mmCIF file of N, CA, C and O in Angstrom:
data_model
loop_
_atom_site.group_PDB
_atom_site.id
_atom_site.type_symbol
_atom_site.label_atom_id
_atom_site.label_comp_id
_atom_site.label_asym_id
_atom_site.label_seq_id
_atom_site.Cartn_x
_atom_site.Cartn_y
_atom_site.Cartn_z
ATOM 1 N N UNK N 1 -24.935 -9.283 26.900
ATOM 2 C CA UNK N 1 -24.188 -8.369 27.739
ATOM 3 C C UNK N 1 -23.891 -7.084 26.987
ATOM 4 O O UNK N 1 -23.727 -7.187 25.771
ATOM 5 N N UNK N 2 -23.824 -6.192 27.409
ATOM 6 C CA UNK N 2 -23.477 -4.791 27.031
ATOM 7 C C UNK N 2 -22.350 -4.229 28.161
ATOM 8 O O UNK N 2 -22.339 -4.320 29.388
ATOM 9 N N UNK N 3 -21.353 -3.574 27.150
ATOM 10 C CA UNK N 3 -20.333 -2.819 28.177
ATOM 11 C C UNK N 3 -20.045 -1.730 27.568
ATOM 12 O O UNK N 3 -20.369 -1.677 26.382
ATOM 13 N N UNK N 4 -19.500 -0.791 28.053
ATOM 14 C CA UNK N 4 -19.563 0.716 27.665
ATOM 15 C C UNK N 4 -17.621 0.689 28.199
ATOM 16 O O UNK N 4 -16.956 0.037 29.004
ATOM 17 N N UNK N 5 -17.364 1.724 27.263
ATOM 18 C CA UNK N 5 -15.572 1.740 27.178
ATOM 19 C C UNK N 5 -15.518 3.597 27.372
ATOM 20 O O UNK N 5 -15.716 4.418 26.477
ATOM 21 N N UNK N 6 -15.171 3.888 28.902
ATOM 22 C CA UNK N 6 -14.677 5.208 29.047
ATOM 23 C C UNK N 6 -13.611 5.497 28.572
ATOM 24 O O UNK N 6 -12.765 4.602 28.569
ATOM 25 N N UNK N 7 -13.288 6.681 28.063
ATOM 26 C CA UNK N 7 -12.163 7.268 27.661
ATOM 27 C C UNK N 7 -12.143 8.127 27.972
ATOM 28 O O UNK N 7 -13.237 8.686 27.897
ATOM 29 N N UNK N 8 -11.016 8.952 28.548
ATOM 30 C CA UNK N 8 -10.408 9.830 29.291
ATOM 31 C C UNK N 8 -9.842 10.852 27.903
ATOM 32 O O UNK N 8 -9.367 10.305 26.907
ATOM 33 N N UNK N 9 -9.947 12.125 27.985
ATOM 34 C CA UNK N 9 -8.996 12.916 27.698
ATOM 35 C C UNK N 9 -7.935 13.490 27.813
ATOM 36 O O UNK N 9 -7.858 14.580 28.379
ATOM 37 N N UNK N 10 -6.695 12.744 27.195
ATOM 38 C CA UNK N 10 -5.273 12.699 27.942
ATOM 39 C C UNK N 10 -4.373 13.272 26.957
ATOM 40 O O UNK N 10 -4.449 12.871 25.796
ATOM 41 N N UNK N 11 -3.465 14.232 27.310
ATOM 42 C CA UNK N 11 -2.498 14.456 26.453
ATOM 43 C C UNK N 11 -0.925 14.403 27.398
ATOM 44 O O UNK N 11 -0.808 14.252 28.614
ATOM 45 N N UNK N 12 -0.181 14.525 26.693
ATOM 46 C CA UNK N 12 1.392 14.224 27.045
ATOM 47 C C UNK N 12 1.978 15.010 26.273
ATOM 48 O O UNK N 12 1.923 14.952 25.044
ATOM 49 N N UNK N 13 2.808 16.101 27.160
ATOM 50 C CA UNK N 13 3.678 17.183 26.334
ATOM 51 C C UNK N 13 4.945 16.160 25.450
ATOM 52 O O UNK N 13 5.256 15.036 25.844
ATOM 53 N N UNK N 14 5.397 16.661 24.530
ATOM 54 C CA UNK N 14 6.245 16.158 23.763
ATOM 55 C C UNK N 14 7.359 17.108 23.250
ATOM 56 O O UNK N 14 8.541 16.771 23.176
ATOM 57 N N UNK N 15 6.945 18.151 22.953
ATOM 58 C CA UNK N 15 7.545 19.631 22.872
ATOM 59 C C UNK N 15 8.442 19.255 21.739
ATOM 60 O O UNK N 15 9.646 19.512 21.727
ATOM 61 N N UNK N 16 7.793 18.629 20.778
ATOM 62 C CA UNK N 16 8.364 17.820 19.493
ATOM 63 C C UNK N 16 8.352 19.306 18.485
ATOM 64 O O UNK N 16 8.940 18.895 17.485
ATOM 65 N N UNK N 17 8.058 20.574 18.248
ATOM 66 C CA UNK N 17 8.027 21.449 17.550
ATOM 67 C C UNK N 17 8.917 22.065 18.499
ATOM 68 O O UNK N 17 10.065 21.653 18.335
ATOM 69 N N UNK N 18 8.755 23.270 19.842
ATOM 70 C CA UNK N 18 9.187 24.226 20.246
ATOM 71 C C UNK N 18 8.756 24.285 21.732
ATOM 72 O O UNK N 18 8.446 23.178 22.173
ATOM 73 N N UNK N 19 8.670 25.228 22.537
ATOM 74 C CA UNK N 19 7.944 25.537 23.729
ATOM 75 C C UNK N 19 7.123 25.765 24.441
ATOM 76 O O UNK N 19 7.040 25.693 25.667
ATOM 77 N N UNK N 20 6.123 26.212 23.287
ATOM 78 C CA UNK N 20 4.816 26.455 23.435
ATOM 79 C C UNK N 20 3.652 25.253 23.483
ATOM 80 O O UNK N 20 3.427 24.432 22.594
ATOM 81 N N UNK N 21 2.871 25.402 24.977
ATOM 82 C CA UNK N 21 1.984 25.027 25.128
ATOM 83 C C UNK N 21 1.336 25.400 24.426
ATOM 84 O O UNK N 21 0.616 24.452 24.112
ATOM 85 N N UNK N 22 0.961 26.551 23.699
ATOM 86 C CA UNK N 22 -0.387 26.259 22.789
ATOM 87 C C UNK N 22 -0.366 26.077 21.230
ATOM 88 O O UNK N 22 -1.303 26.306 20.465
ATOM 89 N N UNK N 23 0.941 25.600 20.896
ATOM 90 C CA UNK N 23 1.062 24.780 19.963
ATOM 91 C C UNK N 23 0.545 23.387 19.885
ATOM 92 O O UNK N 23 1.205 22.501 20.428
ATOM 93 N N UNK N 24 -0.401 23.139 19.360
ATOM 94 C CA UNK N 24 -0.747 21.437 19.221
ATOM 95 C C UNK N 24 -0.147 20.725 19.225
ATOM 96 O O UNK N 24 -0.246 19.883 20.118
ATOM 97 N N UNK N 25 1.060 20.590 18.027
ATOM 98 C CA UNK N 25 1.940 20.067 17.121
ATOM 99 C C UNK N 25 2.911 19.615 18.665
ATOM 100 O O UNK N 25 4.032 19.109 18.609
ATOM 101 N N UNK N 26 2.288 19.889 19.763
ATOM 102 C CA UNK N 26 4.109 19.693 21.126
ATOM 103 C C UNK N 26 3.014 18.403 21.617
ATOM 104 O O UNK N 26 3.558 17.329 21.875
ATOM 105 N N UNK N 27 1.789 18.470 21.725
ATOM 106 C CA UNK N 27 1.148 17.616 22.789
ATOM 107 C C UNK N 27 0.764 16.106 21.619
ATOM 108 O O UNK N 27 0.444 16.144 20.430
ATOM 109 N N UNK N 28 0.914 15.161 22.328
ATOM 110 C CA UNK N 28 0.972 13.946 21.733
ATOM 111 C C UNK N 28 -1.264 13.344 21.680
ATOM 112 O O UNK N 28 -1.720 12.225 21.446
ATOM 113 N N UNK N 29 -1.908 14.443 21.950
ATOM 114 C CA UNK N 29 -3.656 13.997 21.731
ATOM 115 C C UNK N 29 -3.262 14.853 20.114
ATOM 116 O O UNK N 29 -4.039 14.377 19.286
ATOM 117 N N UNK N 30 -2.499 15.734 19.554
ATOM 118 C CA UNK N 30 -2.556 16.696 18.172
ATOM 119 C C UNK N 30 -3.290 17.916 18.562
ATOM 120 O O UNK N 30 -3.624 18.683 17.658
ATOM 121 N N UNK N 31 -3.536 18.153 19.581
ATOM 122 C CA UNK N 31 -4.486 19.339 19.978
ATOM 123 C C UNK N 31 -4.153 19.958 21.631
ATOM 124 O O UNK N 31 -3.892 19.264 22.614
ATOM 125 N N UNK N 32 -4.229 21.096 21.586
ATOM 126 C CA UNK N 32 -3.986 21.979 22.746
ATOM 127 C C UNK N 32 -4.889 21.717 24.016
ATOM 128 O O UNK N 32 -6.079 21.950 23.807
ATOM 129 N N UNK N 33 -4.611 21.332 25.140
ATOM 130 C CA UNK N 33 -5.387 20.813 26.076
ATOM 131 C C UNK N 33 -6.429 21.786 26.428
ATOM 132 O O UNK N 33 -6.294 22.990 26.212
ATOM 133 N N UNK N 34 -7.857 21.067 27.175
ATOM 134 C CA UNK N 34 -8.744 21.728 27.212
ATOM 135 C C UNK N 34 -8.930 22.047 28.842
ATOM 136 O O UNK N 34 -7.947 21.899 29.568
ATOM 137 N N UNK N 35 -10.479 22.582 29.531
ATOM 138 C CA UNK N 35 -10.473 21.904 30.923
ATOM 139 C C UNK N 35 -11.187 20.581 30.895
ATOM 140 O O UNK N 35 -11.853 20.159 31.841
ATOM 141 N N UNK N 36 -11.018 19.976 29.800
ATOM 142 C CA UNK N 36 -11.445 17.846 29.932
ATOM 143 C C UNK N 36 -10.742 16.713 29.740
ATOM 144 O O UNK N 36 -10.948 15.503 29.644
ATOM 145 N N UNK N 37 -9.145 18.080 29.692
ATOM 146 C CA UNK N 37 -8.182 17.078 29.932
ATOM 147 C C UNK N 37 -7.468 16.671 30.907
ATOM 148 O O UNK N 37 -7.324 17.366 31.913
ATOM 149 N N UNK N 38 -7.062 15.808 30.805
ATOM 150 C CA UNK N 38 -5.537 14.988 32.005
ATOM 151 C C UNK N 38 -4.175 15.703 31.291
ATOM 152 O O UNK N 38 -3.960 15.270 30.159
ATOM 153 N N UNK N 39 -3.348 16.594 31.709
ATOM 154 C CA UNK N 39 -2.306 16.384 31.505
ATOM 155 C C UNK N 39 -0.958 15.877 31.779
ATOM 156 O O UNK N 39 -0.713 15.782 32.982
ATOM 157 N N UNK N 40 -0.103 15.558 31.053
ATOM 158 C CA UNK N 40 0.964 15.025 32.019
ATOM 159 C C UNK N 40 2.250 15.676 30.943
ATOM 160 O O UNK N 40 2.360 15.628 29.718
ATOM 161 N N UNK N 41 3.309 16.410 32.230
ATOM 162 C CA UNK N 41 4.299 17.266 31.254
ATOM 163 C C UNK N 41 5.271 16.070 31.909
ATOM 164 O O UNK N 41 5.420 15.810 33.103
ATOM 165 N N UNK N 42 5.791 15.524 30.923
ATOM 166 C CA UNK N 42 7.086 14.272 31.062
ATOM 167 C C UNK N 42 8.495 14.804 31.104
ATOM 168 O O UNK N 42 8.553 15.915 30.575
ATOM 169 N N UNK N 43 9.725 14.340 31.593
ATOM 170 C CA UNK N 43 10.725 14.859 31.156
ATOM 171 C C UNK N 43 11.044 14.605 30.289
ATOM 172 O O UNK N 43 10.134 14.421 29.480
ATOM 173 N N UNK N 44 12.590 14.376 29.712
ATOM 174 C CA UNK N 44 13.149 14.232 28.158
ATOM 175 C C UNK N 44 12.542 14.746 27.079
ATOM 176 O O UNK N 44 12.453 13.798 26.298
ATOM 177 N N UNK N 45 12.190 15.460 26.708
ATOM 178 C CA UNK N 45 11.150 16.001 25.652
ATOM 179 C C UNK N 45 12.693 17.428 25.122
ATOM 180 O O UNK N 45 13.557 18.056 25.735
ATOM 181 N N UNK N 46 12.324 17.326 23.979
ATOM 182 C CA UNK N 46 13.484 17.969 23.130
ATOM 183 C C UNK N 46 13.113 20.007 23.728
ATOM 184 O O UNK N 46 13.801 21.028 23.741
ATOM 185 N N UNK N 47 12.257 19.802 23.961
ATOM 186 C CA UNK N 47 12.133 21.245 24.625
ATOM 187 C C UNK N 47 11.039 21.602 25.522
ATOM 188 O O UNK N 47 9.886 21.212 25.336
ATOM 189 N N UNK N 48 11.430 22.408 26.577
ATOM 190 C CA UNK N 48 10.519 22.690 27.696
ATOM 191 C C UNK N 48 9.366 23.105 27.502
ATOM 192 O O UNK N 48 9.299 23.953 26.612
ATOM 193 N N UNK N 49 8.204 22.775 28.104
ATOM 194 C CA UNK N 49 6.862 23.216 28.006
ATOM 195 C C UNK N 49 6.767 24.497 29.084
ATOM 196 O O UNK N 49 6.727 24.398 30.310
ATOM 197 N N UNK N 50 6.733 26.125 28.031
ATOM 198 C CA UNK N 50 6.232 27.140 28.537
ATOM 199 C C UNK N 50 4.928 27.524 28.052
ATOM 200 O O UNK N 50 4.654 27.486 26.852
ATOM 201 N N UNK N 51 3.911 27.985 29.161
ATOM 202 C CA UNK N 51 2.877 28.566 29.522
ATOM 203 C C UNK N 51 3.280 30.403 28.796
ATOM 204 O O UNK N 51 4.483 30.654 28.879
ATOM 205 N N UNK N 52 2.871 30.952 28.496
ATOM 206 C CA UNK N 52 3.270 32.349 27.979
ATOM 207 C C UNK N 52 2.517 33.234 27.558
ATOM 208 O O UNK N 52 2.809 34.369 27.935
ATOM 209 N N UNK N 53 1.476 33.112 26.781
ATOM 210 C CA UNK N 53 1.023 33.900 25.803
ATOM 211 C C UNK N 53 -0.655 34.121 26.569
ATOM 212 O O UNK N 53 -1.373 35.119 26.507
ATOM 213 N N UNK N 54 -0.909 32.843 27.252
ATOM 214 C CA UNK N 54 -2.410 32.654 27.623
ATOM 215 C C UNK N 54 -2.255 32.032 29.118
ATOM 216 O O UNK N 54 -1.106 31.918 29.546
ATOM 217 N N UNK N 55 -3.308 31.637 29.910
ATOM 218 C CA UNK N 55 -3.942 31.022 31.092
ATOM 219 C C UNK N 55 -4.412 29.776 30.556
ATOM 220 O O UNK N 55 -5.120 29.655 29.556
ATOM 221 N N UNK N 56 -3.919 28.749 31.376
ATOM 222 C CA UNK N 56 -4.465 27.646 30.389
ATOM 223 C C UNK N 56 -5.574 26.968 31.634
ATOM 224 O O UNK N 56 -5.302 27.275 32.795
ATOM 225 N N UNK N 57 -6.565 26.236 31.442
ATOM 226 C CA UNK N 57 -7.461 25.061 32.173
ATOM 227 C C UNK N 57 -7.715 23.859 31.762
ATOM 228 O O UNK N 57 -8.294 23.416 30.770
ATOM 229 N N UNK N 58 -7.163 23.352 32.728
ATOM 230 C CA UNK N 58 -6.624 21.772 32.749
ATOM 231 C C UNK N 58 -7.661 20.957 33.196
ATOM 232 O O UNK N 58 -8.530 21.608 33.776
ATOM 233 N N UNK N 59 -7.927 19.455 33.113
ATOM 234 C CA UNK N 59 -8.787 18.559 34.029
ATOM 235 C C UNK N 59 -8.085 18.280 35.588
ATOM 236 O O UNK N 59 -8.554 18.586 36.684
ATOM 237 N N UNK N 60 -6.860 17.623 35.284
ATOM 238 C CA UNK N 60 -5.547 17.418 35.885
ATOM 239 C C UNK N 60 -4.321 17.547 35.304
ATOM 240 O O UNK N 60 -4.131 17.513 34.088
ATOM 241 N N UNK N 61 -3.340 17.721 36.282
ATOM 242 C CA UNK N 61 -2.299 18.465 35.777
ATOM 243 C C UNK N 61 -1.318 17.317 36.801
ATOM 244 O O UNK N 61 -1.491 17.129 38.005
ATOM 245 N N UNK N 62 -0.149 16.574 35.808
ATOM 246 C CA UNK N 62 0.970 15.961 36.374
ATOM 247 C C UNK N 62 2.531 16.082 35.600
ATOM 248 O O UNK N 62 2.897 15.587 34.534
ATOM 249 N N UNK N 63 3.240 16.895 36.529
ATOM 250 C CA UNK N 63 4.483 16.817 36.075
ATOM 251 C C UNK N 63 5.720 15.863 36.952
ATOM 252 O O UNK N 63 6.194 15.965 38.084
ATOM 253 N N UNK N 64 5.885 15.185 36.135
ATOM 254 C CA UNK N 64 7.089 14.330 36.833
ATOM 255 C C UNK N 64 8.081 14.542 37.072
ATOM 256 O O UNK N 64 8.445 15.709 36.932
ATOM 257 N N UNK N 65 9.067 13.515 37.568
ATOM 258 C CA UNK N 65 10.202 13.824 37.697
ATOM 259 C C UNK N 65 11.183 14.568 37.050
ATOM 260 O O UNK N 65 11.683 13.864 36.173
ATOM 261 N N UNK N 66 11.731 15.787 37.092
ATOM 262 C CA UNK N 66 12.977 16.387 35.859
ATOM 263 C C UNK N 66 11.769 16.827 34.714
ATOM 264 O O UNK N 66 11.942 16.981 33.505
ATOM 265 N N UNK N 67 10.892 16.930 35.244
ATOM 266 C CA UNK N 67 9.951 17.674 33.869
ATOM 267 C C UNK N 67 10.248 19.096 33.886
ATOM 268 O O UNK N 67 10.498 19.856 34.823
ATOM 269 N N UNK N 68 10.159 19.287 32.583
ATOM 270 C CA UNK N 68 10.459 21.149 32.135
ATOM 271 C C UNK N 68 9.298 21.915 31.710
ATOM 272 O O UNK N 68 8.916 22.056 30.549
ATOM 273 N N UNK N 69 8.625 22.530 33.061
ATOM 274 C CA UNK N 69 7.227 23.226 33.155
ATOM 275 C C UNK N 69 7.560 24.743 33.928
ATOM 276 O O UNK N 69 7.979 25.037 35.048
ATOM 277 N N UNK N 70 7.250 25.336 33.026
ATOM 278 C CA UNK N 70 7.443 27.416 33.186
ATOM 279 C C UNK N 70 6.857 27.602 32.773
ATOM 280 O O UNK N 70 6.543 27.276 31.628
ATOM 281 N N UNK N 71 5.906 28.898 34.248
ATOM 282 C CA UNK N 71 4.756 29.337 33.768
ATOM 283 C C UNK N 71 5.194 30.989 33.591
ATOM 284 O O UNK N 71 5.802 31.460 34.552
ATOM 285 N N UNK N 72 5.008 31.628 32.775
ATOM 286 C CA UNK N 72 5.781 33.310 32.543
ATOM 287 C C UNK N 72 4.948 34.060 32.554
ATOM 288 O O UNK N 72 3.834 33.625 32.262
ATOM 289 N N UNK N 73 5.055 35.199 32.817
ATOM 290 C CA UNK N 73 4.034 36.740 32.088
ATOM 291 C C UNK N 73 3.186 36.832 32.908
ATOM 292 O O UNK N 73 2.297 37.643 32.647
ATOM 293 N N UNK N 74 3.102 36.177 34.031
ATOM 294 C CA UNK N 74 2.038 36.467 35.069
ATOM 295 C C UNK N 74 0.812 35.342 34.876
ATOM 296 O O UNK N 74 -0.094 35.183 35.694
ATOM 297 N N UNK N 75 0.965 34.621 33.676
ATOM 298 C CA UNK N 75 -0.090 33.662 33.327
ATOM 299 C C UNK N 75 -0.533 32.726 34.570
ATOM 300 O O UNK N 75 -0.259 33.064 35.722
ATOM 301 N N UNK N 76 -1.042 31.857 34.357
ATOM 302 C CA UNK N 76 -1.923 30.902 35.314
ATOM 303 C C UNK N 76 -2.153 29.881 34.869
ATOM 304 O O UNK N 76 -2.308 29.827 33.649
ATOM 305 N N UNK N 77 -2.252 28.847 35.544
ATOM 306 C CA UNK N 77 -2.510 27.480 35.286
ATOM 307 C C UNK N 77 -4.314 27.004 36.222
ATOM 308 O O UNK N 77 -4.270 26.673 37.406
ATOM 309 N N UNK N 78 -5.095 27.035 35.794
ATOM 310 C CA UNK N 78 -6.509 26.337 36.543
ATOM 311 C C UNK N 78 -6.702 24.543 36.191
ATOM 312 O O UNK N 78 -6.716 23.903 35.139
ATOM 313 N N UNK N 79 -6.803 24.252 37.312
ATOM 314 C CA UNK N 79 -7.699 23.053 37.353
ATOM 315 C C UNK N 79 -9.215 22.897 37.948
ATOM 316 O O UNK N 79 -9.797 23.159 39.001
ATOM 317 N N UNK N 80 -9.503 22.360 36.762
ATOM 318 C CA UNK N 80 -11.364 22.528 37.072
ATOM 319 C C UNK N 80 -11.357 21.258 37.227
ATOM 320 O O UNK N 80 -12.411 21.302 37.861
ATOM 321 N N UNK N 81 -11.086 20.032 37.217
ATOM 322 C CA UNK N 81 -11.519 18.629 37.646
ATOM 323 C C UNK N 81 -10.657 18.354 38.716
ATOM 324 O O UNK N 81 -9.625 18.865 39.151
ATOM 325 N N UNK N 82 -11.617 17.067 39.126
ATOM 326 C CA UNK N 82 -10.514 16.277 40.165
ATOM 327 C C UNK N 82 -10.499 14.990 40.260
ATOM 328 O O UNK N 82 -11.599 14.498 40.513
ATOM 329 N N UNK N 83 -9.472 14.138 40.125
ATOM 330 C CA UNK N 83 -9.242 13.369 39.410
ATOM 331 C C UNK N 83 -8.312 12.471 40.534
ATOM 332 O O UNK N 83 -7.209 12.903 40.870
ATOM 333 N N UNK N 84 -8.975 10.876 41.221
ATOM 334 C CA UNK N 84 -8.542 10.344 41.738
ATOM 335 C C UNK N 84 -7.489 9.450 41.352
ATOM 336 O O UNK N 84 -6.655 9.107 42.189
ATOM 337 N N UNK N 85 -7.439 8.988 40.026
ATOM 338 C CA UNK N 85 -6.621 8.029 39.252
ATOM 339 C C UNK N 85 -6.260 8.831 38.610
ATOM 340 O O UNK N 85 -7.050 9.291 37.786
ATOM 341 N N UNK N 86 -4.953 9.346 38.690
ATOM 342 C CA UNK N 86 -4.158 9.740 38.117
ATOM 343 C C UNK N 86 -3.874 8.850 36.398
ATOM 344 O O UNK N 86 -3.337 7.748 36.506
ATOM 345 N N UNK N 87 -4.136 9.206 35.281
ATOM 346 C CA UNK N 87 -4.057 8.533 33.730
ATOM 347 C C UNK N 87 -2.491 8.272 34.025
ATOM 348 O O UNK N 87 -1.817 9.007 34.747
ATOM 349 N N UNK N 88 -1.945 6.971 33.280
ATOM 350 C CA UNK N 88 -0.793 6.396 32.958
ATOM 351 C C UNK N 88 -0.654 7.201 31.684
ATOM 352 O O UNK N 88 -1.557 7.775 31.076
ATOM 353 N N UNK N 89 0.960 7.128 31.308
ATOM 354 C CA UNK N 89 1.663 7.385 30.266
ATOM 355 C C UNK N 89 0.912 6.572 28.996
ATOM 356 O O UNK N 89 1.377 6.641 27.858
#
């Protein structure tokens, strides 16, 4: 038998440094999301995830309940995938 193991590209804001989305050091993959990722901005996180400096492109994009997501400066958020199963935490 042979089986093959998909993996998804998933990150989870953590905002464990500061505010910035394009700080790595906030998203729990260690790296700034791409458009081949899943994201998911969670609440409780020691500081809000702002969009600011750039336009970011996402795979999918999920913010939950009481999540802290601001987009500023005129920036933009794109989603280039689409994504029926939403990735778990």
């Amino acid at each position: 038998d042979t089986s093959v193991v998909i993996d998804i590209d998933k990150a989870i804001w953590t905002g464990k440094l500061n505010n910035d989305w394009h700080n790595a050091g906030n998203w729990s993959s260690g790296r700034v999301p791409s458009n081949q990722t899943h994201v998911i901005i969670a609440g409780g996180t020691p500081n809000k995830c702002v969009i600011s400096n750039a336009d970011v492109t996402v795979a999918s994009l999920q913010v939950r309940n009481n999540a802290p997501l601001e987009v500023i400066n005129d920036r933009k958020i794109y989603v280039a995938g689409r994504c029926l199963l939403l990735p778990a935490d």
